[in-house]
Amino acid sequence: MALSNPTLPEITDGYETQLHHSMGHDLDLASGEIVCADLTTDDVGDPTALPGLLDQIDGPVAKFIADGAYDGAPTRDLLETRFGEIVEIIIPPPKTAVESPQSAFNPTVRDRHIAEIENKGRMAWQKSTGYNQRSRVETQMGRWKTVIGPKLKARNFDNQKTEAKIGVHVLNRMTELGRPEFRRVV
């Protein structure tokens, strides 16, 4: 759930290569549930697969966290069109990114991210924006490999897609049954 609005989910992306296909999924950070997933061939890039993933999301999204492959106006425009201005988009700009010409008068979120990274460093930016929560996707992929297995067993692509959907259902059911609660002990 978004810290600013506890009724809207935050989602983050995750891609894991499996043989010659990529498994993309988005995770609700509050519940740990995989809210959308798809298996694509390697010739389909992350931003190209995004509309199909977003079609699987039923409700509003408060925060979208993704890796640098999604950096660019098409992704931001798509997210704002689908979820409105309320969606907080956290995508790291590349190291060579420069602020837009209008950044002095009307900075975009991306411009503010670039400025913060230049002033405070990338690690401070990750902490202040919550980008480090993306590691939960990597944890979920580790869970996938432990529970479901590191490879898909089906031989043809359509059956692999079905196998991936079943895997998502299994992990979501396990998550629904309960997750451990961690508390800091000082």
mmCIF file of N, CA and C in Angstrom, residues 13-100:
data_model
loop_
_atom_site.group_PDB
_atom_site.id
_atom_site.type_symbol
_atom_site.label_atom_id
_atom_site.label_comp_id
_atom_site.label_asym_id
_atom_site.label_seq_id
_atom_site.Cartn_x
_atom_site.Cartn_y
_atom_site.Cartn_z
ATOM 1 N N ASP A 13 7.920 -3.777 -10.730
ATOM 2 C CA ASP A 13 8.101 -4.751 -11.789
ATOM 3 C C ASP A 13 9.232 -5.709 -11.485
ATOM 4 N N GLY A 14 9.199 -6.853 -12.129
ATOM 5 C CA GLY A 14 10.303 -7.792 -12.009
ATOM 6 C C GLY A 14 10.390 -8.628 -13.261
ATOM 7 N N TYR A 15 11.563 -8.766 -13.782
ATOM 8 C CA TYR A 15 11.768 -9.603 -14.957
ATOM 9 C C TYR A 15 12.865 -10.584 -14.658
ATOM 10 N N GLU A 16 12.662 -11.802 -14.997
ATOM 11 C CA GLU A 16 13.643 -12.844 -14.774
ATOM 12 C C GLU A 16 13.742 -13.658 -16.046
ATOM 13 N N THR A 17 14.929 -13.827 -16.559
ATOM 14 C CA THR A 17 15.120 -14.572 -17.791
ATOM 15 C C THR A 17 15.042 -16.065 -17.508
ATOM 16 N N GLN A 18 14.311 -16.770 -18.330
ATOM 17 C CA GLN A 18 14.228 -18.213 -18.240
ATOM 18 C C GLN A 18 14.379 -18.755 -19.645
ATOM 19 N N LEU A 19 15.479 -19.404 -19.905
ATOM 20 C CA LEU A 19 15.806 -19.917 -21.224
ATOM 21 C C LEU A 19 15.722 -18.765 -22.230
ATOM 22 N N HIS A 20 14.834 -18.850 -23.208
ATOM 23 C CA HIS A 20 14.729 -17.773 -24.193
ATOM 24 C C HIS A 20 13.448 -16.973 -24.018
ATOM 25 N N HIS A 21 12.924 -16.961 -22.809
ATOM 26 C CA HIS A 21 11.705 -16.220 -22.530
ATOM 27 C C HIS A 21 11.921 -15.381 -21.282
ATOM 28 N N SER A 22 11.118 -14.347 -21.122
ATOM 29 C CA SER A 22 11.191 -13.516 -19.930
ATOM 30 C C SER A 22 9.873 -13.595 -19.186
ATOM 31 N N MET A 23 9.973 -13.734 -17.874
ATOM 32 C CA MET A 23 8.806 -13.748 -17.009
ATOM 33 C C MET A 23 8.719 -12.380 -16.373
ATOM 34 N N GLY A 24 7.697 -11.641 -16.716
ATOM 35 C CA GLY A 24 7.486 -10.332 -16.123
ATOM 36 C C GLY A 24 6.337 -10.418 -15.149
ATOM 37 N N HIS A 25 6.489 -9.755 -14.010
ATOM 38 C CA HIS A 25 5.367 -9.713 -13.084
ATOM 39 C C HIS A 25 5.428 -8.434 -12.268
ATOM 40 N N ASP A 26 4.278 -8.029 -11.798
ATOM 41 C CA ASP A 26 4.172 -6.865 -10.940
ATOM 42 C C ASP A 26 3.635 -7.322 -9.605
ATOM 43 N N LEU A 27 4.199 -6.747 -8.564
ATOM 44 C CA LEU A 27 3.945 -7.192 -7.206
ATOM 45 C C LEU A 27 3.292 -6.071 -6.411
ATOM 46 N N ASP A 28 2.236 -6.391 -5.674
ATOM 47 C CA ASP A 28 1.643 -5.448 -4.733
ATOM 48 C C ASP A 28 2.542 -5.473 -3.506
ATOM 49 N N LEU A 29 3.194 -4.360 -3.207
ATOM 50 C CA LEU A 29 4.170 -4.340 -2.120
ATOM 51 C C LEU A 29 3.551 -4.551 -0.757
ATOM 52 N N ALA A 30 2.303 -4.206 -0.578
ATOM 53 C CA ALA A 30 1.671 -4.372 0.726
ATOM 54 C C ALA A 30 1.282 -5.820 0.981
ATOM 55 N N SER A 31 0.645 -6.445 0.016
ATOM 56 C CA SER A 31 0.150 -7.809 0.225
ATOM 57 C C SER A 31 1.143 -8.880 -0.201
ATOM 58 N N GLY A 32 2.109 -8.513 -1.057
ATOM 59 C CA GLY A 32 3.044 -9.504 -1.597
ATOM 60 C C GLY A 32 2.461 -10.305 -2.736
ATOM 61 N N GLU A 33 1.241 -9.967 -3.140
ATOM 62 C CA GLU A 33 0.564 -10.690 -4.210
ATOM 63 C C GLU A 33 1.096 -10.264 -5.572
ATOM 64 N N ILE A 34 1.261 -11.221 -6.461
ATOM 65 C CA ILE A 34 1.589 -10.915 -7.846
ATOM 66 C C ILE A 34 0.284 -10.490 -8.507
ATOM 67 N N VAL A 35 0.193 -9.226 -8.921
ATOM 68 C CA VAL A 35 -1.068 -8.708 -9.450
ATOM 69 C C VAL A 35 -1.183 -8.843 -10.957
ATOM 70 N N CYS A 36 -0.068 -9.054 -11.646
ATOM 71 C CA CYS A 36 -0.107 -9.323 -13.072
ATOM 72 C C CYS A 36 1.191 -10.000 -13.480
ATOM 73 N N ALA A 37 1.096 -10.852 -14.491
ATOM 74 C CA ALA A 37 2.278 -11.581 -14.940
ATOM 75 C C ALA A 37 2.097 -11.995 -16.384
ATOM 76 N N ASP A 38 3.216 -12.131 -17.072
ATOM 77 C CA ASP A 38 3.177 -12.592 -18.450
ATOM 78 C C ASP A 38 4.530 -13.175 -18.805
ATOM 79 N N LEU A 39 4.505 -14.118 -19.691
ATOM 80 C CA LEU A 39 5.715 -14.730 -20.220
ATOM 81 C C LEU A 39 5.835 -14.264 -21.666
ATOM 82 N N THR A 40 6.979 -13.679 -22.000
ATOM 83 C CA THR A 40 7.176 -13.166 -23.356
ATOM 84 C C THR A 40 8.466 -13.719 -23.939
ATOM 85 N N THR A 41 8.576 -13.650 -25.239
ATOM 86 C CA THR A 41 9.816 -14.047 -25.895
ATOM 87 C C THR A 41 10.846 -12.941 -25.687
ATOM 88 N N ASP A 42 12.118 -13.267 -25.850
ATOM 89 C CA ASP A 42 13.187 -12.304 -25.600
ATOM 90 C C ASP A 42 13.159 -11.101 -26.528
ATOM 91 N N ASP A 43 12.490 -11.206 -27.667
ATOM 92 C CA ASP A 43 12.458 -10.063 -28.573
ATOM 93 C C ASP A 43 11.438 -9.003 -28.150
ATOM 94 N N VAL A 44 10.702 -9.258 -27.091
ATOM 95 C CA VAL A 44 9.736 -8.294 -26.552
ATOM 96 C C VAL A 44 10.400 -7.586 -25.377
ATOM 97 N N GLY A 45 10.624 -6.279 -25.514
ATOM 98 C CA GLY A 45 11.266 -5.501 -24.463
ATOM 99 C C GLY A 45 10.316 -5.209 -23.314
ATOM 100 N N ASP A 46 10.899 -4.831 -22.181
ATOM 101 C CA ASP A 46 10.105 -4.542 -20.991
ATOM 102 C C ASP A 46 9.007 -3.515 -21.244
ATOM 103 N N PRO A 47 9.323 -2.333 -21.807
ATOM 104 C CA PRO A 47 8.267 -1.338 -22.034
ATOM 105 C C PRO A 47 7.202 -1.820 -23.023
ATOM 106 N N THR A 48 7.589 -2.661 -23.968
ATOM 107 C CA THR A 48 6.629 -3.183 -24.951
ATOM 108 C C THR A 48 5.616 -4.101 -24.282
ATOM 109 N N ALA A 49 6.046 -4.854 -23.272
ATOM 110 C CA ALA A 49 5.162 -5.786 -22.569
ATOM 111 C C ALA A 49 4.278 -5.085 -21.535
ATOM 112 N N LEU A 50 4.624 -3.858 -21.169
ATOM 113 C CA LEU A 50 3.914 -3.159 -20.099
ATOM 114 C C LEU A 50 2.405 -3.005 -20.319
ATOM 115 N N PRO A 51 1.924 -2.597 -21.495
ATOM 116 C CA PRO A 51 0.465 -2.447 -21.649
ATOM 117 C C PRO A 51 -0.297 -3.741 -21.338
ATOM 118 N N GLY A 52 0.221 -4.880 -21.774
ATOM 119 C CA GLY A 52 -0.435 -6.155 -21.487
ATOM 120 C C GLY A 52 -0.451 -6.475 -20.002
ATOM 121 N N LEU A 53 0.616 -6.133 -19.301
ATOM 122 C CA LEU A 53 0.651 -6.343 -17.853
ATOM 123 C C LEU A 53 -0.347 -5.430 -17.149
ATOM 124 N N LEU A 54 -0.381 -4.160 -17.563
ATOM 125 C CA LEU A 54 -1.297 -3.208 -16.928
ATOM 126 C C LEU A 54 -2.758 -3.560 -17.175
ATOM 127 N N ASP A 55 -3.051 -4.201 -18.303
ATOM 128 C CA ASP A 55 -4.427 -4.627 -18.592
ATOM 129 C C ASP A 55 -4.948 -5.614 -17.551
ATOM 130 N N GLN A 56 -4.054 -6.289 -16.859
ATOM 131 C CA GLN A 56 -4.451 -7.294 -15.866
ATOM 132 C C GLN A 56 -4.764 -6.686 -14.498
ATOM 133 N N ILE A 57 -4.491 -5.402 -14.327
ATOM 134 C CA ILE A 57 -4.706 -4.746 -13.031
ATOM 135 C C ILE A 57 -6.103 -4.140 -13.008
ATOM 136 N N ASP A 58 -6.892 -4.537 -12.003
ATOM 137 C CA ASP A 58 -8.282 -4.114 -11.929
ATOM 138 C C ASP A 58 -8.485 -2.730 -11.319
ATOM 139 N N GLY A 59 -7.687 -2.376 -10.345
ATOM 140 C CA GLY A 59 -7.952 -1.142 -9.619
ATOM 141 C C GLY A 59 -6.889 -0.086 -9.828
ATOM 142 N N PRO A 60 -6.969 0.970 -9.022
ATOM 143 C CA PRO A 60 -5.995 2.056 -9.126
ATOM 144 C C PRO A 60 -4.636 1.635 -8.556
ATOM 145 N N VAL A 61 -3.614 2.354 -8.942
ATOM 146 C CA VAL A 61 -2.255 2.114 -8.463
ATOM 147 C C VAL A 61 -1.709 3.431 -7.939
ATOM 148 N N ALA A 62 -1.143 3.407 -6.744
ATOM 149 C CA ALA A 62 -0.602 4.626 -6.148
ATOM 150 C C ALA A 62 0.863 4.830 -6.501
ATOM 151 N N LYS A 63 1.631 3.742 -6.618
ATOM 152 C CA LYS A 63 3.054 3.861 -6.869
ATOM 153 C C LYS A 63 3.494 2.786 -7.844
ATOM 154 N N PHE A 64 4.301 3.176 -8.813
ATOM 155 C CA PHE A 64 4.862 2.240 -9.785
ATOM 156 C C PHE A 64 6.370 2.361 -9.711
ATOM 157 N N ILE A 65 7.040 1.262 -9.343
ATOM 158 C CA ILE A 65 8.492 1.245 -9.233
ATOM 159 C C ILE A 65 9.014 0.280 -10.282
ATOM 160 N N ALA A 66 9.934 0.742 -11.118
ATOM 161 C CA ALA A 66 10.468 -0.114 -12.169
ATOM 162 C C ALA A 66 11.944 0.185 -12.373
ATOM 163 N N ASP A 67 12.624 -0.720 -13.067
ATOM 164 C CA ASP A 67 14.045 -0.489 -13.342
ATOM 165 C C ASP A 67 14.209 0.486 -14.498
ATOM 166 N N GLY A 68 15.453 0.837 -14.785
ATOM 167 C CA GLY A 68 15.767 1.857 -15.774
ATOM 168 C C GLY A 68 15.332 1.537 -17.189
ATOM 169 N N ALA A 69 15.041 0.269 -17.482
ATOM 170 C CA ALA A 69 14.578 -0.084 -18.826
ATOM 171 C C ALA A 69 13.269 0.629 -19.172
ATOM 172 N N TYR A 70 12.511 1.030 -18.160
ATOM 173 C CA TYR A 70 11.226 1.693 -18.374
ATOM 174 C C TYR A 70 11.350 3.203 -18.466
ATOM 175 N N ASP A 71 12.555 3.757 -18.285
ATOM 176 C CA ASP A 71 12.726 5.207 -18.312
ATOM 177 C C ASP A 71 12.337 5.758 -19.680
ATOM 178 N N GLY A 72 11.497 6.755 -19.678
ATOM 179 C CA GLY A 72 11.100 7.396 -20.925
ATOM 180 C C GLY A 72 9.668 7.886 -20.875
ATOM 181 N N ALA A 73 9.393 8.825 -21.745
ATOM 182 C CA ALA A 73 8.062 9.429 -21.800
ATOM 183 C C ALA A 73 6.958 8.433 -22.141
ATOM 184 N N PRO A 74 7.166 7.460 -23.052
ATOM 185 C CA PRO A 74 6.073 6.542 -23.362
ATOM 186 C C PRO A 74 5.554 5.782 -22.128
ATOM 187 N N THR A 75 6.476 5.326 -21.286
ATOM 188 C CA THR A 75 6.056 4.603 -20.078
ATOM 189 C C THR A 75 5.309 5.527 -19.137
ATOM 190 N N ARG A 76 5.868 6.708 -18.896
ATOM 191 C CA ARG A 76 5.234 7.652 -17.979
ATOM 192 C C ARG A 76 3.858 8.079 -18.494
ATOM 193 N N ASP A 77 3.768 8.345 -19.788
ATOM 194 C CA ASP A 77 2.480 8.737 -20.377
ATOM 195 C C ASP A 77 1.453 7.618 -20.242
ATOM 196 N N LEU A 78 1.873 6.384 -20.504
ATOM 197 C CA LEU A 78 0.968 5.235 -20.386
ATOM 198 C C LEU A 78 0.460 5.090 -18.957
ATOM 199 N N LEU A 79 1.358 5.194 -17.988
ATOM 200 C CA LEU A 79 0.963 5.047 -16.585
ATOM 201 C C LEU A 79 0.017 6.158 -16.152
ATOM 202 N N GLU A 80 0.297 7.389 -16.552
ATOM 203 C CA GLU A 80 -0.582 8.501 -16.189
ATOM 204 C C GLU A 80 -1.936 8.392 -16.877
ATOM 205 N N THR A 81 -1.951 7.877 -18.107
ATOM 206 C CA THR A 81 -3.214 7.675 -18.809
ATOM 207 C C THR A 81 -4.045 6.606 -18.110
ATOM 208 N N ARG A 82 -3.403 5.509 -17.713
ATOM 209 C CA ARG A 82 -4.128 4.396 -17.081
ATOM 210 C C ARG A 82 -4.566 4.707 -15.657
ATOM 211 N N PHE A 83 -3.673 5.355 -14.887
ATOM 212 C CA PHE A 83 -3.933 5.506 -13.451
ATOM 213 C C PHE A 83 -4.102 6.940 -12.993
ATOM 214 N N GLY A 84 -3.981 7.891 -13.898
ATOM 215 C CA GLY A 84 -4.171 9.295 -13.544
ATOM 216 C C GLY A 84 -2.919 9.916 -12.940
ATOM 217 N N GLU A 85 -3.050 11.157 -12.593
ATOM 218 C CA GLU A 85 -1.928 11.916 -12.032
ATOM 219 C C GLU A 85 -1.526 11.423 -10.649
ATOM 220 N N ILE A 86 -2.393 10.651 -10.000
ATOM 221 C CA ILE A 86 -2.126 10.207 -8.633
ATOM 222 C C ILE A 86 -0.977 9.200 -8.559
ATOM 223 N N VAL A 87 -0.689 8.490 -9.649
ATOM 224 C CA VAL A 87 0.341 7.456 -9.605
ATOM 225 C C VAL A 87 1.723 8.091 -9.451
ATOM 226 N N GLU A 88 2.465 7.606 -8.461
ATOM 227 C CA GLU A 88 3.839 8.047 -8.251
ATOM 228 C C GLU A 88 4.743 7.105 -9.041
ATOM 229 N N ILE A 89 5.499 7.640 -9.966
ATOM 230 C CA ILE A 89 6.339 6.834 -10.844
ATOM 231 C C ILE A 89 7.791 6.961 -10.389
ATOM 232 N N ILE A 90 8.372 5.829 -10.030
ATOM 233 C CA ILE A 90 9.754 5.815 -9.562
ATOM 234 C C ILE A 90 10.557 4.911 -10.489
ATOM 235 N N ILE A 91 11.269 5.547 -11.401
ATOM 236 C CA ILE A 91 12.109 4.855 -12.376
ATOM 237 C C ILE A 91 13.455 5.570 -12.382
ATOM 238 N N PRO A 92 14.544 4.860 -12.147
ATOM 239 C CA PRO A 92 15.838 5.547 -12.124
ATOM 240 C C PRO A 92 16.264 6.001 -13.515
ATOM 241 N N PRO A 93 16.638 7.259 -13.653
ATOM 242 C CA PRO A 93 17.158 7.710 -14.939
ATOM 243 C C PRO A 93 18.560 7.134 -15.153
ATOM 244 N N PRO A 94 18.982 6.985 -16.400
ATOM 245 C CA PRO A 94 20.341 6.472 -16.631
ATOM 246 C C PRO A 94 21.390 7.464 -16.114
ATOM 247 N N LYS A 95 22.591 6.977 -15.926
ATOM 248 C CA LYS A 95 23.671 7.827 -15.402
ATOM 249 C C LYS A 95 23.962 9.018 -16.311
ATOM 250 N N THR A 96 23.669 8.878 -17.588
ATOM 251 C CA THR A 96 23.944 9.958 -18.551
ATOM 252 C C THR A 96 22.752 10.899 -18.749
ATOM 253 N N ALA A 97 21.690 10.728 -17.972
ATOM 254 C CA ALA A 97 20.479 11.537 -18.144
ATOM 255 C C ALA A 97 20.747 13.007 -17.828
ATOM 256 N N VAL A 98 20.088 13.866 -18.564
ATOM 257 C CA VAL A 98 20.160 15.308 -18.317
ATOM 258 C C VAL A 98 18.741 15.840 -18.119
ATOM 259 N N GLU A 99 18.650 16.907 -17.361
ATOM 260 C CA GLU A 99 17.343 17.502 -17.102
ATOM 261 C C GLU A 99 16.788 18.095 -18.404
ATOM 262 N N SER A 100 15.460 18.168 -18.492
ATOM 263 C CA SER A 100 14.809 18.720 -19.674
ATOM 264 C C SER A 100 15.025 20.237 -19.725
#
